[in-house]
């Protein structure tokens, strides 16, 4: 051996100095290879050669031990399987490439016959090699696999990132899901022929699966991210990754973000083998130090494997190294570790009910304990810094309002000084069930929204489902209105719930309404079906299977009650014929009662019915909620109480406020009231007979009432007070950063002092997705700008409060800011993107909010040929044709066949669907004592500006008689008082 090389390696890897120090008589951690090497100080690489002095890895993940003692490593970023011969022999150990072009291997395992299996992240495959690296078989069908294990009976087990564990038959490669519901499982180990261990990285826990009945049991952890050695009930992990079974039956865990390798006994007791706190790390190779159990350090351990002799091998991601651990007594006989005793007082854990289920409408959880109870709602470990239950005579209540979690995320423990109980939490449903989760209060003639919830027991799933929803009057009340129906669900809803859609799809179902009569009582019913795989239906833990709208009758009075129930459920696990038992929950009751709600008070947004949202105050949270809704984001279902509570403008006073639209006016009113600039607040409530009652919550003061505008003339068909658009762009290159100016053109006689815009930049055809955009350099004050539902969308508001955003108010044409974007680097020449403007609002003040329209702008990539500029707004097209993408709405189309294409009808303010609607000039010769004149008249359109001209020839030249004439929807008249003998032609046209 070249001693100079060895000493150089020790100098380069200062963290390895302990290797050559006096050896410990017990545990010893030693680096085999990887990381910075002599002549190459980079952490990562792909070099083969002497393992200690030359070998380089790039994200070594999975590791396995061959029968001859060699190692196989899934070298992820190098897309290779690497082989280490004679590991631990610094002089003669060699690293080679066992297989190349393996698509991101993350796990590797060796079976009893020496065959080598790799599981590969990029293409979701398993590849099987013989002992010399010949590829024997490739099969796929997996979704982001993360770990692999094999048994001696031709079974392969694989974890998938989204939470499933699957069994693959190695003979015919059929795939069966045996467990689900994990939060990013990344480690697998076969403990015996009947038990599989799984590490749940985001759940910070270790579980076991009984392979006979697929029952999942917690082995250790699930106490939140952190570090704690000890019994299963208190043990903590932080992103546990690779697993392997030691010869004595204990489990080795690569506890990645605790930077430790841990041992877990069969009783779940966890202890640290080596590694430790970051505070102990030494530079320049922080987290990389060989030594014994007191000095060795680790940094992001990923993979673990144990030889039959009890030697442990570990891969570590940060330094890209492979370690060897000896002296750990992993082939001894003890697999249960003694947790010891501290002589403390036994503290019983709290009990609580309900203890399972998905409750998107919220639920009160009753807690019982003799000592203080602390709890968390996100699955993390409770401490004395967590929320505390307010106990009264040993009983307290937790309001559980988690729209995207079930009760398994509720965790609590009793803490009495230094004595602590075991942590308890919610469980999976004991049986598959479907129904309405709780009773409901509703007003007369209100719109009630109820979720049909499915709770699944562990290791069950549903791929197709059908059921009935029945609403029956109980005490003489009228039936609900016939419009009982199911409605769509999306992430844009005011209350976002977990839906039954398979990943990256949209679930679909059919819902048919009908009525039945029994003894004169009319029951409204809804039959709901989600059939076949095309429905994209999947429930494997919990979900809202359907959102049901129940319209209450105007004749429903306070005290009337209704039974709402789900009946006749049936389901399959394969969207075919594999039946899944499912039972209905108990029926629920709707009670008619006029619950008052404070106008503008919508946060916290618990649910849609009065009493299920708000906290009796107005603050920034309410302003945020209405800000988003005014831009069309997170909007309550129409006609619900939550929607009405957001509809503040016009304000209450002479009559109940609101106009069934949530826009800039509502945002400014809630902002004004939240600052107490307007001290008057209002309550609304449903009265018997269906009307909305209202009353001031302070001394009534006369509310300013807007002066109604004069009635529109017959020529007014489409007259927005302002138009929003973007300046047309020319040559734009991939990867280029640009600012696209946004303009507002205000109609004559109008002004804009506050405004809201929702803008997006969307790819057309097959163009690459647009990344994040921003609104920069805004004009005026009181500006709020945020991203919308996606990165390629911005929400902008210029507020009236505390003073108008634009002072003086905007008139004419104005640049109000720019959309800043980066053209996707992968965009190619000719591809195009469109800037769209949605949900526009604005006006001169709160009492004169106007209609605004937006004109889209399209730009192309890498070409001087810019698209023809659009001149028609999307709102105009939607108003006349129902949608802005209708064929008849095209710019050059002429749907009424009057010879004027749509662009001309738009500019002239006429109707594109009425051939009689044209801009036409009428003339009449008038003779009186002043002489002869010509009277010219035409039906004007509101806010259009006209010029009237005359000429001796149809080809001109044209002389102006009058200009700057602003239309108002009525007939306009102009006189040519002294027509010349040559005047033969007159015309009227719209000025630009």
mmCIF file of N, CA, C and O in Angstrom, residues 926-934 975-979:
data_model
loop_
_atom_site.group_PDB
_atom_site.id
_atom_site.type_symbol
_atom_site.label_atom_id
_atom_site.label_comp_id
_atom_site.label_asym_id
_atom_site.label_seq_id
_atom_site.Cartn_x
_atom_site.Cartn_y
_atom_site.Cartn_z
ATOM 1 N N UNK A 926 -84.489 70.648 -43.731
ATOM 2 C CA UNK A 926 -85.355 71.542 -42.964
ATOM 3 C C UNK A 926 -85.263 72.940 -43.563
ATOM 4 O O UNK A 926 -84.157 73.457 -43.769
ATOM 5 N N UNK A 927 -86.427 73.533 -43.876
ATOM 6 C CA UNK A 927 -86.460 74.895 -44.395
ATOM 7 C C UNK A 927 -87.305 75.746 -43.474
ATOM 8 O O UNK A 927 -88.469 75.415 -43.191
ATOM 9 N N UNK A 928 -86.737 76.811 -42.951
ATOM 10 C CA UNK A 928 -87.473 77.742 -42.105
ATOM 11 C C UNK A 928 -87.007 79.154 -42.423
ATOM 12 O O UNK A 928 -86.333 79.390 -43.423
ATOM 13 N N UNK A 929 -87.385 80.097 -41.529
ATOM 14 C CA UNK A 929 -87.076 81.492 -41.833
ATOM 15 C C UNK A 929 -85.580 81.764 -41.868
ATOM 16 O O UNK A 929 -85.131 82.756 -42.444
ATOM 17 N N UNK A 930 -84.801 80.852 -41.264
ATOM 18 C CA UNK A 930 -83.350 81.062 -41.290
ATOM 19 C C UNK A 930 -82.699 80.468 -42.526
ATOM 20 O O UNK A 930 -81.492 80.577 -42.711
ATOM 21 N N UNK A 931 -83.467 79.750 -43.290
ATOM 22 C CA UNK A 931 -82.908 79.163 -44.486
ATOM 23 C C UNK A 931 -83.029 77.663 -44.469
ATOM 24 O O UNK A 931 -83.764 77.067 -43.674
ATOM 25 N N UNK A 932 -82.318 77.034 -45.381
ATOM 26 C CA UNK A 932 -82.360 75.579 -45.516
ATOM 27 C C UNK A 932 -81.181 74.951 -44.773
ATOM 28 O O UNK A 932 -80.042 75.427 -44.882
ATOM 29 N N UNK A 933 -81.470 73.908 -44.025
ATOM 30 C CA UNK A 933 -80.417 73.147 -43.327
ATOM 31 C C UNK A 933 -80.728 71.661 -43.423
ATOM 32 O O UNK A 933 -81.836 71.278 -43.789
ATOM 33 N N UNK A 934 -79.732 70.860 -43.085
ATOM 34 C CA UNK A 934 -79.900 69.393 -43.093
ATOM 35 C C UNK A 934 -79.816 68.896 -41.655
ATOM 36 O O UNK A 934 -78.825 69.160 -40.949
ATOM 37 N N UNK A 975 -76.966 69.469 -36.951
ATOM 38 C CA UNK A 975 -77.465 70.236 -38.091
ATOM 39 C C UNK A 975 -76.298 70.724 -38.947
ATOM 40 O O UNK A 975 -75.297 71.229 -38.428
ATOM 41 N N UNK A 976 -76.463 70.532 -40.242
ATOM 42 C CA UNK A 976 -75.571 71.192 -41.197
ATOM 43 C C UNK A 976 -76.311 72.449 -41.646
ATOM 44 O O UNK A 976 -77.192 72.399 -42.512
ATOM 45 N N UNK A 977 -75.958 73.562 -41.008
ATOM 46 C CA UNK A 977 -76.747 74.779 -41.199
ATOM 47 C C UNK A 977 -76.556 75.389 -42.580
ATOM 48 O O UNK A 977 -77.440 76.090 -43.073
ATOM 49 N N UNK A 978 -75.419 75.156 -43.180
ATOM 50 C CA UNK A 978 -75.162 75.791 -44.495
ATOM 51 C C UNK A 978 -74.558 74.767 -45.441
ATOM 52 O O UNK A 978 -73.381 74.850 -45.804
ATOM 53 N N UNK A 979 -75.359 73.797 -45.843
ATOM 54 C CA UNK A 979 -74.807 72.805 -46.768
ATOM 55 C C UNK A 979 -74.457 73.461 -48.100
ATOM 56 O O UNK A 979 -75.214 74.283 -48.625
#
